[in-house]
Short mmCIF file of C-alpha atoms in Angstrom, two decimals:
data_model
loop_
_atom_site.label_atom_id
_atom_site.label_comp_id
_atom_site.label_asym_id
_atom_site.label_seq_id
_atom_site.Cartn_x
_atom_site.Cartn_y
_atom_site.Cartn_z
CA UNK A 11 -4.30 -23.08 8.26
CA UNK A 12 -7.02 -21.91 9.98
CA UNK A 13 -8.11 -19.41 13.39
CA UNK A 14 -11.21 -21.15 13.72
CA UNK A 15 -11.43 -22.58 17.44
CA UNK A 16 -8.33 -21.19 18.56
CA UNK A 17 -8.27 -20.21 22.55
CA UNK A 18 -6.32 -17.17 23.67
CA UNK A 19 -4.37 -18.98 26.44
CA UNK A 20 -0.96 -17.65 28.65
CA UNK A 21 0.25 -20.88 27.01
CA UNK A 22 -1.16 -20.56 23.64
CA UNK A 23 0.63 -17.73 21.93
CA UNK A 24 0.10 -18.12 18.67
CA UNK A 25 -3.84 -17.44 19.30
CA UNK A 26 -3.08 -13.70 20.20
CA UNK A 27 -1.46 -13.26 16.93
CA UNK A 28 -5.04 -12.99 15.96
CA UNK A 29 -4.84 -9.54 17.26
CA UNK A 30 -2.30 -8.55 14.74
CA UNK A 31 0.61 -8.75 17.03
CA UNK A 32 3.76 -10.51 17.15
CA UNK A 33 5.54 -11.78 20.23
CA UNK A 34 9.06 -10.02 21.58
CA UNK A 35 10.95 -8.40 19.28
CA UNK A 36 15.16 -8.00 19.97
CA UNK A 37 14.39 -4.33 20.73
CA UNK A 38 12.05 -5.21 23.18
CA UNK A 39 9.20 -2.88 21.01
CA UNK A 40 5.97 -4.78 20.62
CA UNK A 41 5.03 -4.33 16.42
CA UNK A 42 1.67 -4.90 15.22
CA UNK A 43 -0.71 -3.80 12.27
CA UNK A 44 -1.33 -0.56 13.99
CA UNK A 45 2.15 -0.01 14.99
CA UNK A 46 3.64 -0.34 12.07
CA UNK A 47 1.99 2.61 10.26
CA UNK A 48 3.12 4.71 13.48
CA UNK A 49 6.34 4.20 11.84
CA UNK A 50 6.70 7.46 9.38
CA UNK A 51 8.41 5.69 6.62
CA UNK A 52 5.93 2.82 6.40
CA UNK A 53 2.79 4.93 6.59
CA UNK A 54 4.60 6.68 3.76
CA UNK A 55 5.52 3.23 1.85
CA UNK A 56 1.96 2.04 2.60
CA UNK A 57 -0.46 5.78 1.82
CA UNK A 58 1.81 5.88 -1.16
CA UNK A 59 0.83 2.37 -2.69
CA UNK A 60 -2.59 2.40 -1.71
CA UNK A 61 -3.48 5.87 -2.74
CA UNK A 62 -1.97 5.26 -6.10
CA UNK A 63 -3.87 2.41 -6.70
CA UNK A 64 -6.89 4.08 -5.70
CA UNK A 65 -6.03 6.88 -8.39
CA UNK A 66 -6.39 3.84 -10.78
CA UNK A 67 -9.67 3.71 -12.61
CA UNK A 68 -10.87 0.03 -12.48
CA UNK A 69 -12.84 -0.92 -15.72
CA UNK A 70 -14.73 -4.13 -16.50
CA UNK A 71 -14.25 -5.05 -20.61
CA UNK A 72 -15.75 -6.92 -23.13
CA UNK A 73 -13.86 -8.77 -26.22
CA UNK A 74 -16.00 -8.05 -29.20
CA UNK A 75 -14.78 -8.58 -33.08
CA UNK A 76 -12.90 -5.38 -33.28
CA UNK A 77 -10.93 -5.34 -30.33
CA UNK A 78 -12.47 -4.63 -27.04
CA UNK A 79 -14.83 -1.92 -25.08
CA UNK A 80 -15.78 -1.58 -21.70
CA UNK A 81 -19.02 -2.89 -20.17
CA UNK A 82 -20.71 0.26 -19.23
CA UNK A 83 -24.05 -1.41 -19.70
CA UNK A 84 -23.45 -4.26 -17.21
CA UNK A 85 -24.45 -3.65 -13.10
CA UNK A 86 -20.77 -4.92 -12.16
CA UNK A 87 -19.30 -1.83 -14.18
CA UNK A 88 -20.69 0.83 -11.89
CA UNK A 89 -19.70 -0.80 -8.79
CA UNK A 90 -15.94 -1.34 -9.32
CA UNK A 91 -15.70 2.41 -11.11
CA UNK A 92 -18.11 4.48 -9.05
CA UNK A 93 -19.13 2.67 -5.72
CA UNK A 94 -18.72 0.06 -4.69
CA UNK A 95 -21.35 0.23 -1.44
CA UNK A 96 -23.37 2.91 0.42
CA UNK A 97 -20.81 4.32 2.52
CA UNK A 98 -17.54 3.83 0.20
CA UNK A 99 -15.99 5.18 -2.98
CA UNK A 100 -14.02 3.26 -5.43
CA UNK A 101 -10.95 4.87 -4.96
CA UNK A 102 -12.00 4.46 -0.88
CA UNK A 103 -12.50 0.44 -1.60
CA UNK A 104 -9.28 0.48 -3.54
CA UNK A 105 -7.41 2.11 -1.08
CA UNK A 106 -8.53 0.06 1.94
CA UNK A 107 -8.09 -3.37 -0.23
CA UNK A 108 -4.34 -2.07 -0.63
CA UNK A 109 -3.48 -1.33 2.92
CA UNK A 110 -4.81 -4.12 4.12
CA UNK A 111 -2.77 -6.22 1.68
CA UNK A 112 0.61 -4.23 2.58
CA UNK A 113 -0.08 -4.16 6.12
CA UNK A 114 -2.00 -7.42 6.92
CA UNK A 115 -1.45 -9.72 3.83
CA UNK A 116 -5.25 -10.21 3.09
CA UNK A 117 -7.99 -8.71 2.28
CA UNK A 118 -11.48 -9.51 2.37
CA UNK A 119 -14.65 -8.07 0.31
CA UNK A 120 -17.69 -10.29 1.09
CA UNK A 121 -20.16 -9.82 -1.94
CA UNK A 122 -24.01 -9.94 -1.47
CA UNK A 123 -26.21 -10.63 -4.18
CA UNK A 124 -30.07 -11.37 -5.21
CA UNK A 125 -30.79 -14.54 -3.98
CA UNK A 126 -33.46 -14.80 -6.90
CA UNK A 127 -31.12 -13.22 -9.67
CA UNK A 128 -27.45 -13.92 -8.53
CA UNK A 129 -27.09 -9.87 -9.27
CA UNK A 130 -24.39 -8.51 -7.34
CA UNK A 131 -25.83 -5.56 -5.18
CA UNK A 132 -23.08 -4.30 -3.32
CA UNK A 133 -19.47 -4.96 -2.71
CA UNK A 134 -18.37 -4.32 1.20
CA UNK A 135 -14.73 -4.69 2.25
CA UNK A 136 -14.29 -5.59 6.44
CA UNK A 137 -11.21 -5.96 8.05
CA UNK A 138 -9.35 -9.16 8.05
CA UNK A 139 -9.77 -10.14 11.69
CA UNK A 140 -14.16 -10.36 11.22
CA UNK A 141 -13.10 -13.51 8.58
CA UNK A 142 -11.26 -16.91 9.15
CA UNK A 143 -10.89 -19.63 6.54
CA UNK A 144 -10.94 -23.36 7.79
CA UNK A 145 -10.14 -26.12 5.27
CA UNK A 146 -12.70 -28.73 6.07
CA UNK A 147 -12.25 -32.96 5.42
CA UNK A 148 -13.09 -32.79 2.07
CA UNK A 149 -10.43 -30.25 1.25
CA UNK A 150 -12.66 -27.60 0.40
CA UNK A 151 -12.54 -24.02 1.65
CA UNK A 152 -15.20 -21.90 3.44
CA UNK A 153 -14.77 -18.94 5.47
CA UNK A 154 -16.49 -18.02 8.55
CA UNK A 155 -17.66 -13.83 8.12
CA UNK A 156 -18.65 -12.75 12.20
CA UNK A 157 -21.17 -9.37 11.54
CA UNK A 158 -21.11 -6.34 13.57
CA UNK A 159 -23.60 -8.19 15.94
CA UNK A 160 -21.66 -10.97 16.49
CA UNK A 161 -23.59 -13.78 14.50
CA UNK A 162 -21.02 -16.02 12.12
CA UNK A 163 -21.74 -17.22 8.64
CA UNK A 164 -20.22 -19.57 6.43
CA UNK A 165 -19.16 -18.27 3.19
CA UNK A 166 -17.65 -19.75 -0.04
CA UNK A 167 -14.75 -17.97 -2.00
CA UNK A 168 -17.20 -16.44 -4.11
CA UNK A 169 -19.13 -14.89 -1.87
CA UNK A 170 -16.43 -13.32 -0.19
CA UNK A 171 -13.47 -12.52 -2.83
CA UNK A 172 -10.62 -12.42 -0.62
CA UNK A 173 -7.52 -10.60 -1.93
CA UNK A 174 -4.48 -12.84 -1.19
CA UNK A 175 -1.34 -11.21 -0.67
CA UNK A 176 2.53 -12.45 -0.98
CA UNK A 177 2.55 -15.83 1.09
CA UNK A 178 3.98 -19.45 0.67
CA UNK A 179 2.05 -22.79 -0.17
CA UNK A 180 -0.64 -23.77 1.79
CA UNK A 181 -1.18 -20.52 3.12
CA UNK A 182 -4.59 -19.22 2.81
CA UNK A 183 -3.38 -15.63 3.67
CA UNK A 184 -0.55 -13.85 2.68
CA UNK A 185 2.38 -12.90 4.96
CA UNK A 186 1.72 -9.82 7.15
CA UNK A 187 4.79 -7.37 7.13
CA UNK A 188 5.15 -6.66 10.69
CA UNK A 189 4.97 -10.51 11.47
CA UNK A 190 7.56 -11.13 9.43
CA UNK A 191 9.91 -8.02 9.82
CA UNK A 192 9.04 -7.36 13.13
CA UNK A 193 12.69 -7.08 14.32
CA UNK A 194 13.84 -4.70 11.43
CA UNK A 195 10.40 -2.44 12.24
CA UNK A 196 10.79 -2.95 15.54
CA UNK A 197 14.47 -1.04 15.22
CA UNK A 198 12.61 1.51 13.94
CA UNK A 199 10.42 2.15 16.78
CA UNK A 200 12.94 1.75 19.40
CA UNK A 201 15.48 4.19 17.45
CA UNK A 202 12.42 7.12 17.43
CA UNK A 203 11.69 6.64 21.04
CA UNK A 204 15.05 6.96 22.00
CA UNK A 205 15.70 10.25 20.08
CA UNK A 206 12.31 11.17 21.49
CA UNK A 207 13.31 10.52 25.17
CA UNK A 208 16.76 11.83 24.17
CA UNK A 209 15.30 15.37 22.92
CA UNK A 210 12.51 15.63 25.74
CA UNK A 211 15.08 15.23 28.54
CA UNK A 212 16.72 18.21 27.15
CA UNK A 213 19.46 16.61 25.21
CA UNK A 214 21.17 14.98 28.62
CA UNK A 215 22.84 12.00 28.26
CA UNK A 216 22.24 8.86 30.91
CA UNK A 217 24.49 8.86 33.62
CA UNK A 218 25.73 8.22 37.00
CA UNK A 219 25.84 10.29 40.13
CA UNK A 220 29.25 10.37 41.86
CA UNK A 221 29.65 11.54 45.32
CA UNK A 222 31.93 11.09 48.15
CA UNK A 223 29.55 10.47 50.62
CA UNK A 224 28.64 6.90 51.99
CA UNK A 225 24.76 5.98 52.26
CA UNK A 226 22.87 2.89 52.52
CA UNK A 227 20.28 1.84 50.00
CA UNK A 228 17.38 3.71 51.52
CA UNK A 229 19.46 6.98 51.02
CA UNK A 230 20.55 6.40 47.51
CA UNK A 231 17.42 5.83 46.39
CA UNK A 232 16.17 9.34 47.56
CA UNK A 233 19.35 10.85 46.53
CA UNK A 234 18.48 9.23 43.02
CA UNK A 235 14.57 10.21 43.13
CA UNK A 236 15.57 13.71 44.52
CA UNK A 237 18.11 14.55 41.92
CA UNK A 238 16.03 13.21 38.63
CA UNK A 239 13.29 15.38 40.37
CA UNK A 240 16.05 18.73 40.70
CA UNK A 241 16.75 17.94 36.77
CA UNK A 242 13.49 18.11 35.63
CA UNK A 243 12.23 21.28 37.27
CA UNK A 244 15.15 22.87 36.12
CA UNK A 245 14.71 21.51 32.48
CA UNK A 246 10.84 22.95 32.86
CA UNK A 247 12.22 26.62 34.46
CA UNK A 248 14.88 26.56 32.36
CA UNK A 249 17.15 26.94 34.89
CA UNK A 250 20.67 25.54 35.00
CA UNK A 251 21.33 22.51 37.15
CA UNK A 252 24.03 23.00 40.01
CA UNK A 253 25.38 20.26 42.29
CA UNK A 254 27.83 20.61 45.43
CA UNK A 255 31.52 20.24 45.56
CA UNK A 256 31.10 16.53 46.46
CA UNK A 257 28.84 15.48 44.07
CA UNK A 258 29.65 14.54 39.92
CA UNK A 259 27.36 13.61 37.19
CA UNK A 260 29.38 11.65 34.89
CA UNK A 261 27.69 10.36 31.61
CA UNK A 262 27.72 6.58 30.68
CA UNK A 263 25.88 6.84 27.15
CA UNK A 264 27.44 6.71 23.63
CA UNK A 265 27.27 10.27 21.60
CA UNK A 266 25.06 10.37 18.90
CA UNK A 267 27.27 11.18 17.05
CA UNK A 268 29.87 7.73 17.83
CA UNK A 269 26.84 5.46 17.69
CA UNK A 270 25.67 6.87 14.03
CA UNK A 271 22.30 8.02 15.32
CA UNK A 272 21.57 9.85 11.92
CA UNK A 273 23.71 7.41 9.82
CA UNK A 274 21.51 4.50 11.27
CA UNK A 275 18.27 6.45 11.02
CA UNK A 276 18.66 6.42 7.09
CA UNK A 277 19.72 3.23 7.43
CA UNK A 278 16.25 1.98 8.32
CA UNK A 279 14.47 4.21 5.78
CA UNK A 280 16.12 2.17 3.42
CA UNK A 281 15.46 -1.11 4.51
CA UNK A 282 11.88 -0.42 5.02
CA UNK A 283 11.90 0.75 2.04
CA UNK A 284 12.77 -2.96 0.91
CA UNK A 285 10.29 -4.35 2.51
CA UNK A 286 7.51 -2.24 0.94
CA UNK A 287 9.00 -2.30 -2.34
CA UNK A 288 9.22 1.37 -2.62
CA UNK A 289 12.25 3.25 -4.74
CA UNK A 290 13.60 5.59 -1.73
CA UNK A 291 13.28 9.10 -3.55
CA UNK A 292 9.35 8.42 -3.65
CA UNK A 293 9.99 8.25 0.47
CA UNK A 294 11.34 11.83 0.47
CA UNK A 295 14.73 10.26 0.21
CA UNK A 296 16.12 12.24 -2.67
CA UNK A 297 19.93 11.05 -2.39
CA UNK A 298 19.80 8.31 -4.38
CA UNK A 299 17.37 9.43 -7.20
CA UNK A 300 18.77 8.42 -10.35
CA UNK A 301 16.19 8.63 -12.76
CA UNK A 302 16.11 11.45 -15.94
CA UNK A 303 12.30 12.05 -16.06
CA UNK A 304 8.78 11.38 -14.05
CA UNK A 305 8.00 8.95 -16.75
CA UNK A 306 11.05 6.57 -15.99
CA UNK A 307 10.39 6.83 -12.40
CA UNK A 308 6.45 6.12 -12.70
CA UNK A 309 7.57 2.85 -15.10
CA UNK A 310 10.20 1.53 -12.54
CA UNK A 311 7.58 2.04 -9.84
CA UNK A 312 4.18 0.76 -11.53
CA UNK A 313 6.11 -2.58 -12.83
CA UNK A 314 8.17 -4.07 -9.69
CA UNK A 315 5.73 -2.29 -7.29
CA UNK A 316 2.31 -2.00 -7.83
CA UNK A 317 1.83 -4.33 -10.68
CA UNK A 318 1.75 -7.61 -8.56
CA UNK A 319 -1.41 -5.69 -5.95
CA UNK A 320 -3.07 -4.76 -9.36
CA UNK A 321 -2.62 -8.32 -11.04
CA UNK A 322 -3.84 -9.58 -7.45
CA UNK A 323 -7.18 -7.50 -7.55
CA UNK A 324 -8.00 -8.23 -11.18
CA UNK A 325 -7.67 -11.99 -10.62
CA UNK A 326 -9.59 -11.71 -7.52
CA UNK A 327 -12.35 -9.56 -9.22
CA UNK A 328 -12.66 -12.25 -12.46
CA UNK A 329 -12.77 -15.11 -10.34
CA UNK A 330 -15.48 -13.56 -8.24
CA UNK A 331 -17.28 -11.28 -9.71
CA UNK A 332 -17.50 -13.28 -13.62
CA UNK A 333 -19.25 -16.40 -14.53
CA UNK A 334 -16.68 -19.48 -16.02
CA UNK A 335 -19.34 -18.49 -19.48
CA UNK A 336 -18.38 -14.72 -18.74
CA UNK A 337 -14.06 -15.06 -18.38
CA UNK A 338 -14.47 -17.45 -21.73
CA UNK A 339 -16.43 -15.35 -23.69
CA UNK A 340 -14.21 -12.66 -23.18
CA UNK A 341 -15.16 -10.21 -20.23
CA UNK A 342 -12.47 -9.12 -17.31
CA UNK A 343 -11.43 -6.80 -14.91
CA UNK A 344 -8.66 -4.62 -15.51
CA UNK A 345 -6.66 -1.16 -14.27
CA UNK A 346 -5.72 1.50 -16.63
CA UNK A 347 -2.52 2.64 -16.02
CA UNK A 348 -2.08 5.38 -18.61
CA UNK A 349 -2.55 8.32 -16.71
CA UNK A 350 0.32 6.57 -14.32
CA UNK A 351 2.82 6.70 -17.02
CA UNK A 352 1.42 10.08 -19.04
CA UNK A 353 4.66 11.86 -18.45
CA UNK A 354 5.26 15.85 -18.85
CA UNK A 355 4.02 17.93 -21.40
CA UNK A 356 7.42 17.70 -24.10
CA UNK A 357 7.19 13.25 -23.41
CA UNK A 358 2.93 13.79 -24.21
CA UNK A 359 3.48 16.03 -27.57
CA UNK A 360 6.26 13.54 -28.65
CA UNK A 361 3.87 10.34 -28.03
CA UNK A 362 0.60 11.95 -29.62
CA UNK A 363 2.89 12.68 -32.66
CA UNK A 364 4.35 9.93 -33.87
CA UNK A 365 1.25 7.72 -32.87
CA UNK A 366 -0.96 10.00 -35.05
CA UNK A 367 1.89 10.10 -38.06
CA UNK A 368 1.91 6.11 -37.56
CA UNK A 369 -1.98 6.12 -37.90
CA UNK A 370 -2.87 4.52 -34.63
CA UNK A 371 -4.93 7.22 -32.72
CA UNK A 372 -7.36 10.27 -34.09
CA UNK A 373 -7.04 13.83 -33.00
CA UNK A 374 -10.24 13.66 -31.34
CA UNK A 375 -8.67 10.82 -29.40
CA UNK A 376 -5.89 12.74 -28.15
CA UNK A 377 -7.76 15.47 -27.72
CA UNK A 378 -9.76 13.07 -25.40
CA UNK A 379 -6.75 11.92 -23.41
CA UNK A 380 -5.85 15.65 -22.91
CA UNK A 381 -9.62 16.40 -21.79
CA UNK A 382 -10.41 19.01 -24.41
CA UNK A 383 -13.73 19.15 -26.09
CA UNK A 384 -13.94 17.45 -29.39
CA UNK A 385 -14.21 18.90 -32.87
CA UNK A 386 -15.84 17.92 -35.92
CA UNK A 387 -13.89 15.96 -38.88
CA UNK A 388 -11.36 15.33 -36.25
CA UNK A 389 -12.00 11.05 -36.28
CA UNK A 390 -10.07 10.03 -39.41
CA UNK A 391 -7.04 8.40 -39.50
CA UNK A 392 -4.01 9.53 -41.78
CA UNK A 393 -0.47 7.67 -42.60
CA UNK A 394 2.18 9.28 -44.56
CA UNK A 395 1.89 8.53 -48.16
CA UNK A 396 5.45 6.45 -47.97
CA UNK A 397 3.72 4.20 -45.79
CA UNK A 398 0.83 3.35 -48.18
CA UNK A 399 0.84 -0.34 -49.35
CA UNK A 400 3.01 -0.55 -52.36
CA UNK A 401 -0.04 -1.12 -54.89
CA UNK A 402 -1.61 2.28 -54.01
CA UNK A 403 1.52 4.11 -53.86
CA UNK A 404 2.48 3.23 -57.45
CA UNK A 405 -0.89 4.34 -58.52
CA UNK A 406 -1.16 6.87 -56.46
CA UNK A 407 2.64 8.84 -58.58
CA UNK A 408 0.81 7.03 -61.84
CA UNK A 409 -2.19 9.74 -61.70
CA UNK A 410 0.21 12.54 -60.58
CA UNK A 411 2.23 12.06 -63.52
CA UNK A 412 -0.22 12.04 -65.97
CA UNK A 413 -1.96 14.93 -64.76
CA UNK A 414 -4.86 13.06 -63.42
#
C-alpha cells in the first residue's frame, strides 16, 4: 500500500520496483517505464492517446436555469484551458497526465493555493516516483511530495489531485503496463534486437565451425576469436569470407522465414495493441480496418478508449479543484469531444441540416462550429410549419384561407 520506508536491499526486490522496473522477464529483456516506449508500437499506442487528449479542450461549467455555460469568469477556468503553470500548456499538462497514466498507472498534480484565500494559483504535474501515499492508523490517506531539493511534505488528496489509473481494490495506484505485461513487452524487445543483431551481422545466421583438425581448448578459443574477427572485417570491407579445405561453417539457427519472424512481429503489434486499447489501423496497421468513415472510427475509439482517461481526469479535477457547495450547486469539469467526432465535410452538411430544420441550433451557431465570422439576423430559430404545435397550425391555414 505504500513506498514509504522501503530499503533497496539485494534481498528486498520489490523496493527497486520503485524505479519503474520489473524483475526477469522469460525473454531475459529487462522492461521498465522507459523501456516500454522504446518499443515502436507502444510509443505509438501511448503519443496517440495522450496527444488526443491533449487536443481536447477542457472546460469548467456552470448549471444555470436555462441549461448550462462555461465559467469563463472563475480563476480555475483559465488554468485547465490555457495554462495550467509557468512552464506548461494545457494541452502539455494533458498530455503528460495521459502518459503517465498509460505508462505508469498514476498521475500526480500537486495544487498550490493562497493560504489566506484557498485560490488555486497554479496547477504543477511531477512524475510519479517524487510522491508516495501511506495509509496511516486512522485509515486516512496522505501523501508524502519530495521537491527538487530533496525536502518531503505531507499532502492531503486535495492538495495533490492524483489521477488514478486502472487498478484493483485497495490499490492506491493503478496498475503500470510494463509491470503487468512485462513478458508480452518484453517479447517485443527481444524480437527487435534479434532482427537488429540479425541485420547488423550482415544477415549470417549463428553457427558452428567444423574442421578436421584436433586442438585443445586454448586453440579453439583463438580459432573461435580469430574467425568472428575474419567475419567482421570482411562484413566492414565488404569482402567475401573464404575458409580452407578443412574447415566448414555450418548454420544451427532457424530461417526467418520457418520461425515466422514477420508473422510473429505482427503478432505482437496486435497484442500490444490490446493492452493499450488501441484499434490496430490507428497503429499503422491498415489490414484489419473495417470501418466506412473517420466518424465511425473516431466513435469506436473515443468510447472504449479514451473515455475511461477522460472520465478519470474530470472526476479527479471536481473532487479537487470544486468545493462539496460548488459540485452541488452545479459547477464541473468536463472535455468537449465534438471536434473528435466532427466527421468530413458531406457527414458536417448533413448534421448542420437537419439540426437547423429540427430547430435546435442557429446559423450563426454553425457558422461558429465551422469558424466563420458571424452575420447579422442569423440567431433565430426556425421549424417547419408541419412541426408547429397543432393550435397554431390550424390557425395558422385559418388566416391563409380567408385571405388574412
Amino acid at each position: 500500500w505504500t513506498l514509504k520506508g522501503q530499503d533497496l536491499t539485494l534481498d528486498n526486490p520489490q523496493g527497486w520496483q520503485v524505479l519503474g522496473g520489473v524483475g526477469p522477464t522469460w525473454a531475459n529483456v529487462p522492461v521498465s517505464a522507459h523501456t516500454q516506449l522504446q518499443i515502436t508500437t507502444a510509443w505509438s499506442a501511448v503519443r496517440l492517446i495522450a496527444e488526443t487528449v491533449g487536443t481536447l479542450p477542457l472546460h469548467l461549467y456552470r448549471t444555470t436555469a436555462k441549461g448550462r455555460e462555461r465559467a469563463k469568469d472563475d480563476a480555475r477556468y483559465a488554468l485547465v484551458r490555457w495554462q495550467p503553470c509557468d512552464y506548461m500548456t494545457a494541452p502539455e499538462w494533458k498530455e503528460s497526465m495521459v502518459v503517465s497514466l498509460a505508462t505508469m498507472g498514476q498521475a500526480y498534480n500537486p495544487v498550490e493555493r493562497f493560504e489566506s484565500t484557498g485560490r488555486i494559483v497554479q496547477i504543477q504535474p511531477v512524475h510519479k516516483s517524487r510522491v508516495q501515499p501511506e495509509i496511516l492508523a486512522d485509515g486516512s490517506v496522505v501523501y508524502w511530495l519530495t521537491d527538487r531539493n530533496g525536502r518531503r511534505r505531507k499532502l492531503t488528496r486535495r492538495d495533490v489531485m492524483p489521477v488514478r489509473g486502472f487498478g484493483g481494490a485497495g490499490e492506491l495506484e493503478g496498475y503500470a503496463p510494463h509491470q503487468i505485461h512485462g513478458n508480452s513487452l518484453a517479447l517485443s524487445v527481444a524480437m527487435e534486437k534479434y532482427a537488429a543483431e540479425f541485420f547488423g551481422s550482415g544477415g549470417r545466421p549463428q553457427g558452428i565451425l567444423k574442421t578436421e583438425a584436433e586442438f585443445g581448448e586454448k586453440s579453439r578459443d583463438q580459432i573461435r576469436a580469430g574467425f568472428a574477427t575474419y567475419l567482421r572485417e570482411s562484413r566492414q570491407r565488404g569482402e567475401l569470407p573464404v575458409l580452407d579445405g578443412k574447415t566448414e561453417y555450418q548454420p544451427i539457427s532457424t530461417p526467418n522465414n520457418e520461425a515466422q519472424f514477420i508473422e510473429s512481429r505482427k503478432l505482437q503489434v496486435a497484442e500490444i495493441a490490446r493492452i493499450y486499447r488501441v484499434p490496430l489501423h490507428m497503429l499503422m496497421e491498415t489490414e484489419r480496418a473495417s470501418y466506412s468513415n473517420t466518424e465511425q472510427a473516431n466513435k469506436h475509439f473515443l468510447d472504449y478508449t479514451l473515455l475511461s482517461y477522460l472520465t478519470r481526469i474530470e472526476s479527479s479535477l471536481n473532487s479537487c479543484l470544486l468545493e462539496p457547495a460548488e459540485r452541488a450547486a452545479g459547477m464541473y469539469f468536463e472535455f468537449d469531444v465534438n471536434n473528435l467526432l466532427r466527421g468530413d465535410s458531406t457527414q458536417r452538411a448533413d448534421y448542420y441540416m437537419k439540426m437547423r430544420n429540427a430547430g435546435a441550433i442557429t446559423q450563426n451557431e454553425i457558422r461558429t462550429r465551422e469558424n466563420l465570422p458571424l452575420i447579422e439576423g442569423a440567431d433565430d430559430l426556425h421549424v417547419p410549419l408541419n412541426m408547429a404545435p397543432g393550435d397554431q397550425l390550424t390557425e395558422i391555414l385559418t388566416r391563409t384561407k380567408g385571405g388574412t
